[in-house]
PDB file of C-alpha atoms in Angstrom:
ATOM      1  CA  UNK G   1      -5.238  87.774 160.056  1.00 51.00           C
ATOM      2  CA  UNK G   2      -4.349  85.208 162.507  1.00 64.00           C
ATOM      3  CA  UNK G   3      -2.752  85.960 165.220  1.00 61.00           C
ATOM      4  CA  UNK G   4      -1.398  82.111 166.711  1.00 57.00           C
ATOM      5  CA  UNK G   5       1.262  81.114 164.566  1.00 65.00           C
ATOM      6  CA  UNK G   6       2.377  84.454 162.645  1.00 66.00           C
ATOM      7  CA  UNK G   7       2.539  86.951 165.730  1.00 61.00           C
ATOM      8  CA  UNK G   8       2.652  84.243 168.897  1.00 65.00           C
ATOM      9  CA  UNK G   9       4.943  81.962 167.594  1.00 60.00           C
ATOM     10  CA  UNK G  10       6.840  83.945 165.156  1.00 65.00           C
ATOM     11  CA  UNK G  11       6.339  81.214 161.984  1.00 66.00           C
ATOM     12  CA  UNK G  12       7.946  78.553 164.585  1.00 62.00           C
ATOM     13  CA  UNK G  13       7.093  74.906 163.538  1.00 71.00           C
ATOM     14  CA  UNK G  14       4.483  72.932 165.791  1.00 72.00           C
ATOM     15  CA  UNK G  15       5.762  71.419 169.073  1.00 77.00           C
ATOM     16  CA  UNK G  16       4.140  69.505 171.764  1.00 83.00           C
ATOM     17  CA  UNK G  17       4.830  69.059 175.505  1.00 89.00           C
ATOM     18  CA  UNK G  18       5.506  65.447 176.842  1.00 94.00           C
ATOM     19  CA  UNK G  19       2.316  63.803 177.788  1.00 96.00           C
ATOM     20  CA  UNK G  20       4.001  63.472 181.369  1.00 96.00           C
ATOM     21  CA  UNK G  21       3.880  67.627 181.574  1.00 96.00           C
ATOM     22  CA  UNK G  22       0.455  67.561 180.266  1.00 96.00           C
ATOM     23  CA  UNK G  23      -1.088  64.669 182.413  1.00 97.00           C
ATOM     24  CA  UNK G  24       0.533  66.214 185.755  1.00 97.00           C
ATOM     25  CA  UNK G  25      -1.202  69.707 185.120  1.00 96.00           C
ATOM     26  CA  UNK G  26      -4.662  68.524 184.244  1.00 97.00           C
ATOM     27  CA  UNK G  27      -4.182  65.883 187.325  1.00 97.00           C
ATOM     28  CA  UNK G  28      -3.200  69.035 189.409  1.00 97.00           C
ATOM     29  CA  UNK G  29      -6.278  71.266 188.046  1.00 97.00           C
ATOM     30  CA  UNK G  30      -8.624  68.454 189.155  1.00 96.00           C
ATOM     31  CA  UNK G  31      -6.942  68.393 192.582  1.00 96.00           C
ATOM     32  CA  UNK G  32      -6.851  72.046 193.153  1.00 97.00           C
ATOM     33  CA  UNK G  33      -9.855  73.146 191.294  1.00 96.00           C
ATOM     34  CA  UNK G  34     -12.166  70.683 190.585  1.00 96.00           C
ATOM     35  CA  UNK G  35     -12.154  70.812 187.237  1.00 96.00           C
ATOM     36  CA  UNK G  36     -14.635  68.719 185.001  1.00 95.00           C
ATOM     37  CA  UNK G  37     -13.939  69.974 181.925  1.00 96.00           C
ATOM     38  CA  UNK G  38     -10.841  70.877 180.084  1.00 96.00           C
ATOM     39  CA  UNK G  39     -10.124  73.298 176.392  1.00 96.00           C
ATOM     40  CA  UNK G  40      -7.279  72.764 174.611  1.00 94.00           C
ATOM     41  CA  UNK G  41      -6.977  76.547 172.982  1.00 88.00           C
ATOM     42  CA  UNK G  42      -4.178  74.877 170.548  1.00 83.00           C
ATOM     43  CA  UNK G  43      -5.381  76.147 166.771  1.00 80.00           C
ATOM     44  CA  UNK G  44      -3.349  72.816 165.424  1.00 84.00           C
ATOM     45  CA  UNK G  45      -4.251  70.120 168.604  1.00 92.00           C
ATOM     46  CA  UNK G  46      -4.725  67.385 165.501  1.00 93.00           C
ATOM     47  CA  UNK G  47      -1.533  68.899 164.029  1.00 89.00           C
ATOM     48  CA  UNK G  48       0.211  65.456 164.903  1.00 92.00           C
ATOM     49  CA  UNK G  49      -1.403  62.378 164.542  1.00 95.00           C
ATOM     50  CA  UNK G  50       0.901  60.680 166.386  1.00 96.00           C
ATOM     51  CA  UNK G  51       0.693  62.604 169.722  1.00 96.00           C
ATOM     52  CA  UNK G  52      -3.178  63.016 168.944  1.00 97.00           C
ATOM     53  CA  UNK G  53      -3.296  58.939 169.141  1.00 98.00           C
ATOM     54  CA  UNK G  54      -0.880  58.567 172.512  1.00 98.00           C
ATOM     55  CA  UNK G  55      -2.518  61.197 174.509  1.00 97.00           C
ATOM     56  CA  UNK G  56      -6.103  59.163 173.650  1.00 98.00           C
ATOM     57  CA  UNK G  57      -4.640  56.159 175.285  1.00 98.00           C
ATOM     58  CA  UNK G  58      -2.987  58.383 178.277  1.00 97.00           C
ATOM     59  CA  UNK G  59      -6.669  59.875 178.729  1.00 97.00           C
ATOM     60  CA  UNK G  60      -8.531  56.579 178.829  1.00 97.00           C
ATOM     61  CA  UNK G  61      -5.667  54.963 181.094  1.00 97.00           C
ATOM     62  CA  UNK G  62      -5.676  57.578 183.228  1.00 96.00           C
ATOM     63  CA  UNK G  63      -9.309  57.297 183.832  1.00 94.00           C
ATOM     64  CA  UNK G  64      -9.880  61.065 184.780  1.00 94.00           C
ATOM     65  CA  UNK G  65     -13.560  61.372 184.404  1.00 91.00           C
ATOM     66  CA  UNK G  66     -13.278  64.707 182.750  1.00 95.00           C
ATOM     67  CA  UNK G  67     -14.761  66.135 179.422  1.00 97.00           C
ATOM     68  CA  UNK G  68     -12.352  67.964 176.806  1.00 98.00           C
ATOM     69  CA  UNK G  69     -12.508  69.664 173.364  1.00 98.00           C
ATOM     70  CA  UNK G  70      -9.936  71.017 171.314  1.00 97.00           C
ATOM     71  CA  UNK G  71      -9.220  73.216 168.507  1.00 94.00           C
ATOM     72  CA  UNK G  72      -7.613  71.857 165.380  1.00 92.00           C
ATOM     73  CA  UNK G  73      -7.317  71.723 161.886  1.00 92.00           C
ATOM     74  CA  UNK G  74     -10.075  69.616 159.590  1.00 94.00           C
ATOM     75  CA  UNK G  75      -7.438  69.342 156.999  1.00 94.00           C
ATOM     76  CA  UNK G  76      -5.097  67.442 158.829  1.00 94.00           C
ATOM     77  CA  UNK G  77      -7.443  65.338 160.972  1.00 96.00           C
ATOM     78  CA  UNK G  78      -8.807  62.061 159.877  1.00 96.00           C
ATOM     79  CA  UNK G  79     -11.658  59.320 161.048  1.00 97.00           C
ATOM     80  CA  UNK G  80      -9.119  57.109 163.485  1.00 98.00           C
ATOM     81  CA  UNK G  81      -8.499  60.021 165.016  1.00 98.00           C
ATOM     82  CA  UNK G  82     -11.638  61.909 165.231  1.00 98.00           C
ATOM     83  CA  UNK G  83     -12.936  57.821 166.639  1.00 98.00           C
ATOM     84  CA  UNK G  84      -9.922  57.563 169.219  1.00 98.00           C
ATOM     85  CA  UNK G  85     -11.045  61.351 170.655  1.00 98.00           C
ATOM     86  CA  UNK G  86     -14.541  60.452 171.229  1.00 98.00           C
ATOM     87  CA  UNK G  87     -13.376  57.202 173.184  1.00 97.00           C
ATOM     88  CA  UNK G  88     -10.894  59.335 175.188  1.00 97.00           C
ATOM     89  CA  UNK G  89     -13.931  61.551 176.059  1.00 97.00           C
ATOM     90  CA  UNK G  90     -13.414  65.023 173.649  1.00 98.00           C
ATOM     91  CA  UNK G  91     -16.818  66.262 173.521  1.00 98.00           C
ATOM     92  CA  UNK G  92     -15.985  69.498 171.227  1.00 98.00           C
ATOM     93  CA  UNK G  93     -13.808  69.861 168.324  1.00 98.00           C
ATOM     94  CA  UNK G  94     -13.788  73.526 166.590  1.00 97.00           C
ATOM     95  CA  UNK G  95     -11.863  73.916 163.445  1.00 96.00           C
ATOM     96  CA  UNK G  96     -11.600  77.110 160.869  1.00 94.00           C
ATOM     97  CA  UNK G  97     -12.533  77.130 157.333  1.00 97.00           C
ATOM     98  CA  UNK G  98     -13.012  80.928 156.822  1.00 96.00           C
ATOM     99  CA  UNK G  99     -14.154  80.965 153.380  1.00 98.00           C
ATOM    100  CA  UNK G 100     -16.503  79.231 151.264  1.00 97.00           C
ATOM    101  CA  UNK G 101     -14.578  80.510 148.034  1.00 97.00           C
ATOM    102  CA  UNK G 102     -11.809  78.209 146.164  1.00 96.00           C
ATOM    103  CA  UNK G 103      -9.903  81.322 144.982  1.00 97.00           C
ATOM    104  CA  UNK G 104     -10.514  83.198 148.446  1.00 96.00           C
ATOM    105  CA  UNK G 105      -9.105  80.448 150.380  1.00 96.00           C
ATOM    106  CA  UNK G 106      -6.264  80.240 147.780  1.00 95.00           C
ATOM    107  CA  UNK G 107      -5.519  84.403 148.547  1.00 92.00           C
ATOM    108  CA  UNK G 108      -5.263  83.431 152.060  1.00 91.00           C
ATOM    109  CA  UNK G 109      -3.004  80.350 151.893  1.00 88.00           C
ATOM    110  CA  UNK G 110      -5.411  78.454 153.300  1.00 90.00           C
ATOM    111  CA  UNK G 111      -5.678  75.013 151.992  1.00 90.00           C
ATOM    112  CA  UNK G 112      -9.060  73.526 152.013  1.00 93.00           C
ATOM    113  CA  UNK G 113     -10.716  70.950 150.956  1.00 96.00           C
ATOM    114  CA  UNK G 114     -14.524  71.307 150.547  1.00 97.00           C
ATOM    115  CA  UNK G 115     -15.272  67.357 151.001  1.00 97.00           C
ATOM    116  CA  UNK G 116     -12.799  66.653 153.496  1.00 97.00           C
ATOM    117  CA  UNK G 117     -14.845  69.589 155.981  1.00 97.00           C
ATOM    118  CA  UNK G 118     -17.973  67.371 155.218  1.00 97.00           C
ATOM    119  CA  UNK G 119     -16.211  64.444 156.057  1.00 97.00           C
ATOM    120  CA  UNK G 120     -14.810  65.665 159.321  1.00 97.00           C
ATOM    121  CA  UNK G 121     -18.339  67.300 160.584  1.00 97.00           C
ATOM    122  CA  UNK G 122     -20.199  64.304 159.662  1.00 97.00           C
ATOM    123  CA  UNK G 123     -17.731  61.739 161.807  1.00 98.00           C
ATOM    124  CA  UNK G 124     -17.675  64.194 164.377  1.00 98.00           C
ATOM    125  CA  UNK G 125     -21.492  64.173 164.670  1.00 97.00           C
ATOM    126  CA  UNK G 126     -21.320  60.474 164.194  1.00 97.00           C
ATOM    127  CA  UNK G 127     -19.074  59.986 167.086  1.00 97.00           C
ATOM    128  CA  UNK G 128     -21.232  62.769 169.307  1.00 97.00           C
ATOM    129  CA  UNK G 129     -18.688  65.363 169.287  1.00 98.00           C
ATOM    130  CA  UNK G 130     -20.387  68.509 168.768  1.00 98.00           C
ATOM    131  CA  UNK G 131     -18.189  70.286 166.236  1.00 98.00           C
ATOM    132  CA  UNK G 132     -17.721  74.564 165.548  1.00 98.00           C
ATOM    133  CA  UNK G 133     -16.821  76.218 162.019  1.00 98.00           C
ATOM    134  CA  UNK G 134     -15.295  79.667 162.047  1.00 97.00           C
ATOM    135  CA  UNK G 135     -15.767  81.309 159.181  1.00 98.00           C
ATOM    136  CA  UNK G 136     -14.680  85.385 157.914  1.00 97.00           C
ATOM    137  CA  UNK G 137     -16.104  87.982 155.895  1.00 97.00           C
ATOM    138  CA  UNK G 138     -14.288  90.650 153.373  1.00 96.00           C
ATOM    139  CA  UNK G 139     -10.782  88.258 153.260  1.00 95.00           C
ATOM    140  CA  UNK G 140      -8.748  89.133 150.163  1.00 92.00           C
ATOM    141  CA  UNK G 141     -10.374  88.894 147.224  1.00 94.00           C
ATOM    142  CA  UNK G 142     -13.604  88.216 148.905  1.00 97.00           C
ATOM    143  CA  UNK G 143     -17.161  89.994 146.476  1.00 97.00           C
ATOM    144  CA  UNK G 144     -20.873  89.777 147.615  1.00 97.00           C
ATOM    145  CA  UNK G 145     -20.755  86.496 145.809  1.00 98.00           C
ATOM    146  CA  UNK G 146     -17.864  85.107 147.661  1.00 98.00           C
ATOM    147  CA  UNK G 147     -19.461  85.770 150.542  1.00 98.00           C
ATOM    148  CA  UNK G 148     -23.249  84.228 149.809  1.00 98.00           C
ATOM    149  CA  UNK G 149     -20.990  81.118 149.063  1.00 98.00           C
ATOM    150  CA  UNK G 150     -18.994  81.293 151.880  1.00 98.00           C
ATOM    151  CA  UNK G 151     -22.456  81.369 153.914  1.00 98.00           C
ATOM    152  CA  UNK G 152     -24.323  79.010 151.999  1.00 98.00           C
ATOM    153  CA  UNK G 153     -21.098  76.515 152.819  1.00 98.00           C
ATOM    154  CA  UNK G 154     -21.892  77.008 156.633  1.00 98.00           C
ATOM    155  CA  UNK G 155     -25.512  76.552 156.274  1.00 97.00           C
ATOM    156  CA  UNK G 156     -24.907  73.421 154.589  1.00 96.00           C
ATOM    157  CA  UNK G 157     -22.136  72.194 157.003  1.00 97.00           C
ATOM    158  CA  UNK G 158     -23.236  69.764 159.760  1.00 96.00           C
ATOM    159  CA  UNK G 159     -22.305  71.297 162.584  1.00 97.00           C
ATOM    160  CA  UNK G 160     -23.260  72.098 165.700  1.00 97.00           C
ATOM    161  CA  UNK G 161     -22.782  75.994 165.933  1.00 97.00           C
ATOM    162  CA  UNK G 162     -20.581  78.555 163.659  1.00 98.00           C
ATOM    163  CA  UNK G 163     -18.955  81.743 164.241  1.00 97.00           C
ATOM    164  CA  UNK G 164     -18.556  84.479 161.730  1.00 98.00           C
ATOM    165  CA  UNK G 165     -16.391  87.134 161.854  1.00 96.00           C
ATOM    166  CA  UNK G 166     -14.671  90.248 159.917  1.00 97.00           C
ATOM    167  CA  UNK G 167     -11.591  89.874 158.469  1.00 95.00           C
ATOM    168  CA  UNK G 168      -9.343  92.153 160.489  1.00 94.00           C
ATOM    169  CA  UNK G 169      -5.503  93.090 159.629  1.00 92.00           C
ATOM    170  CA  UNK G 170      -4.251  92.384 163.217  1.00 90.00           C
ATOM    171  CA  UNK G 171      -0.700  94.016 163.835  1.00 90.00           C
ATOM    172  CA  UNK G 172       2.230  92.049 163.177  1.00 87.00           C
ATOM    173  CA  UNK G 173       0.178  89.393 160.569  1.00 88.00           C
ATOM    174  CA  UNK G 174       1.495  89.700 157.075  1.00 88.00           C
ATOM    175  CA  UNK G 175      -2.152  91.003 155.904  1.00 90.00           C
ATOM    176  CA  UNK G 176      -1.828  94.027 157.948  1.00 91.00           C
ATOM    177  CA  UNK G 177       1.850  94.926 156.291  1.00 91.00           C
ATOM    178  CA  UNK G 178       0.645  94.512 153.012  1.00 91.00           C
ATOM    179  CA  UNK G 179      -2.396  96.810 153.562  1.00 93.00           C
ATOM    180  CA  UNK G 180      -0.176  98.866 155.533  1.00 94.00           C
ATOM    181  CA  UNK G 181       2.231  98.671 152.677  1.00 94.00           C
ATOM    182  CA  UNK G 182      -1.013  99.938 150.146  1.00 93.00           C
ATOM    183  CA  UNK G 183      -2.356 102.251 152.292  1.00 95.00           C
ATOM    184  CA  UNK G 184      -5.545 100.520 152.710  1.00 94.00           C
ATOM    185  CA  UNK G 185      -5.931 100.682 156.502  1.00 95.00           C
ATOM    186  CA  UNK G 186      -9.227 103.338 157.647  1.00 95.00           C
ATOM    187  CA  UNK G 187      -8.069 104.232 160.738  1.00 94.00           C
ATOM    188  CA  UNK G 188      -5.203 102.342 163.268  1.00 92.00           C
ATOM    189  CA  UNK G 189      -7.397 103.323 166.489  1.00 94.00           C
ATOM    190  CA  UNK G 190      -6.907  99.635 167.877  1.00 93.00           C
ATOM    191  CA  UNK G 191     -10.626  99.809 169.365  1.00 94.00           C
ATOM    192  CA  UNK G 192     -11.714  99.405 165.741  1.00 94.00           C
ATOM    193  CA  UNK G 193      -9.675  95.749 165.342  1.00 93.00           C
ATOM    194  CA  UNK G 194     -12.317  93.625 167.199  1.00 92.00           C
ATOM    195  CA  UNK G 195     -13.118  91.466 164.215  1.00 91.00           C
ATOM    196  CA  UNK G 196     -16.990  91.684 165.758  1.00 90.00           C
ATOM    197  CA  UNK G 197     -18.498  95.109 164.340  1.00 90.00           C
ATOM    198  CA  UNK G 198     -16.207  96.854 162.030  1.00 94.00           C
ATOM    199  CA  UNK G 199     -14.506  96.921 158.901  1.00 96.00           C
ATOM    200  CA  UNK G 200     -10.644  98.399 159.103  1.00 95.00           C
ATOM    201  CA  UNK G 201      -9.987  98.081 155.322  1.00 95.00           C
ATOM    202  CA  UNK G 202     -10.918 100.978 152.772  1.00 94.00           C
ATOM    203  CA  UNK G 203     -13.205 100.577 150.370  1.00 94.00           C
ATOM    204  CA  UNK G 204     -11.901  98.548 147.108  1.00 90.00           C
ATOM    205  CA  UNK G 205     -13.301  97.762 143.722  1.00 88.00           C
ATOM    206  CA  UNK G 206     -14.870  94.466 145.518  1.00 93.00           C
ATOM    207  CA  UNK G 207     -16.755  95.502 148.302  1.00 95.00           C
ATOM    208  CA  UNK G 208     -17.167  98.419 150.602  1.00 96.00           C
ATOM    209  CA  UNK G 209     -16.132  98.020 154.470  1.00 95.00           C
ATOM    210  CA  UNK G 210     -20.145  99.023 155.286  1.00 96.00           C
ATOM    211  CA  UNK G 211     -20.796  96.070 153.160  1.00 97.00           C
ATOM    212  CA  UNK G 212     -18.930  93.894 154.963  1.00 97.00           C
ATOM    213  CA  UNK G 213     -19.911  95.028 158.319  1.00 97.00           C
ATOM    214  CA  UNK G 214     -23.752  94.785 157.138  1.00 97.00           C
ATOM    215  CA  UNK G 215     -23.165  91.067 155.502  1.00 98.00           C
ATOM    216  CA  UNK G 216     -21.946  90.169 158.296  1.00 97.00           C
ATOM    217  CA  UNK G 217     -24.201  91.234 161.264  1.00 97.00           C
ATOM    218  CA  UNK G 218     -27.315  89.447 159.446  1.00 97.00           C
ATOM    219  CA  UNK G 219     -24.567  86.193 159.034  1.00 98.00           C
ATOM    220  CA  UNK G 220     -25.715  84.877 162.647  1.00 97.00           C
ATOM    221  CA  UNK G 221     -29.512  84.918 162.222  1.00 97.00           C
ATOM    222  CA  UNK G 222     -29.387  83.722 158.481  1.00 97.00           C
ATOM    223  CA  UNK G 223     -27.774  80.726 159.899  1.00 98.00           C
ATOM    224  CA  UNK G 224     -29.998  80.244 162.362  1.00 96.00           C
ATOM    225  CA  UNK G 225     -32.925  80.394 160.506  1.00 96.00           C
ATOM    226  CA  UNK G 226     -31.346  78.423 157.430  1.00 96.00           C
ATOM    227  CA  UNK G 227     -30.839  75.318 160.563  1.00 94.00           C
ATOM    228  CA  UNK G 228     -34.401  75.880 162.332  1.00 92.00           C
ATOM    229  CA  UNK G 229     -35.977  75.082 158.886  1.00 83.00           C
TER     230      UNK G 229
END
């Protein structure tokens, strides 16, 4: 369901641009604009530890005086880094785990470990970067209990705020050819992919789409409640 690296990038592998290129437009968005905060909207920003590491020591050097977060992958990010970020000033790191389900997450080629999430929220909290888990409802394979796991895993998560979502076959991802390919699709009136209110799939042996869409609007204030305890 995800549009970055499937539809954006066509399956290319991850590339960075020099820390020179990156440096000069930030320093230009501060002159121009003001700027006091930056986002990184880069799904794998921790994708190389390496460049994760040298841009750190570009940020502190450079002395900017700015706040930034990024978006990256838990899986792939570890303590030194998470530690050399909060020196360098990242104040927000957001990071998908969609499921709460071993054999969902295994459907979706999604490798997670459940630990390693812990791990990564607590040193973020540690470190005072707030942190955000995305997580979706009615993925492949995905039943009622699925999902209560897949929201009991958020409640239990240390973070700082979550967003849930419906699992929507956007055009071009390999999920939407295969249901394409099965004829699962309700309708293909593009209004209906917003991933916020409805269910495109048709009903399967699993779960109904009215399920879904009623799991998931009660998602947000279950969490809520489950963290104002």
């Amino acid at each position: 369901f995800c549009l970055w690296v499937q539809v954006m990038y066509k399956d290319g592998g991850h590339r960075t641009f020099p820390l020179e290129h990156i440096f000069n437009e930030i320093e230009d968005s501060i002159e121009r604009f003001g700027i006091k905060a930056i986002y990184f909207d880069d799904d794998i920003f921790t994708g190389n530890k390496k460049f994760v590491l040298e841009f750190c020591e570009e940020m502190k050097k450079k002395g900017l005086g700015i706040e930034w977060s990024v978006m990256g992958d838990a899986m792939i990010t570890d303590e030194e880094m998470i530690n050399a970020m909060a020196d360098a000033g990242c104040v927000g790191f957001k990071f998908g785990v969609e499921s709460g389900n071993k054999e969902v997450l295994k459907n979706i080629q999604k490798p997670i470990n459940f630990d390693k999430v812990k791990r990564v929220a607590a040193t973020c909290a540690k470190r005072g970067i707030k942190s955000h888990a995305t997580f979706s409802f009615g993925l492949s394979g995905d039943t009622m209990e699925s999902m209560e796991e897949t929201m009991k895993f958020a409640c239990e998560l240390d973070v700082d705020s979550v967003q849930f979502s419906i699992s929507t076959p956007f055009p071009g991802t390999r999920y939407y050819k295969k249901l394409k390919e099965k004829d699962m699709l309700l309708t293909e009136n593009w209004n209906a992919f917003d991933g916020g209110n409805t269910s495109v799939v048709k009903d399967n042996t699993n779960l109904t789409h009215k399920e879904i869409e009623d799991f998931y609007k009660k998602a947000g204030s279950r969490w809520l409640k489950y963290k104002l305890k």
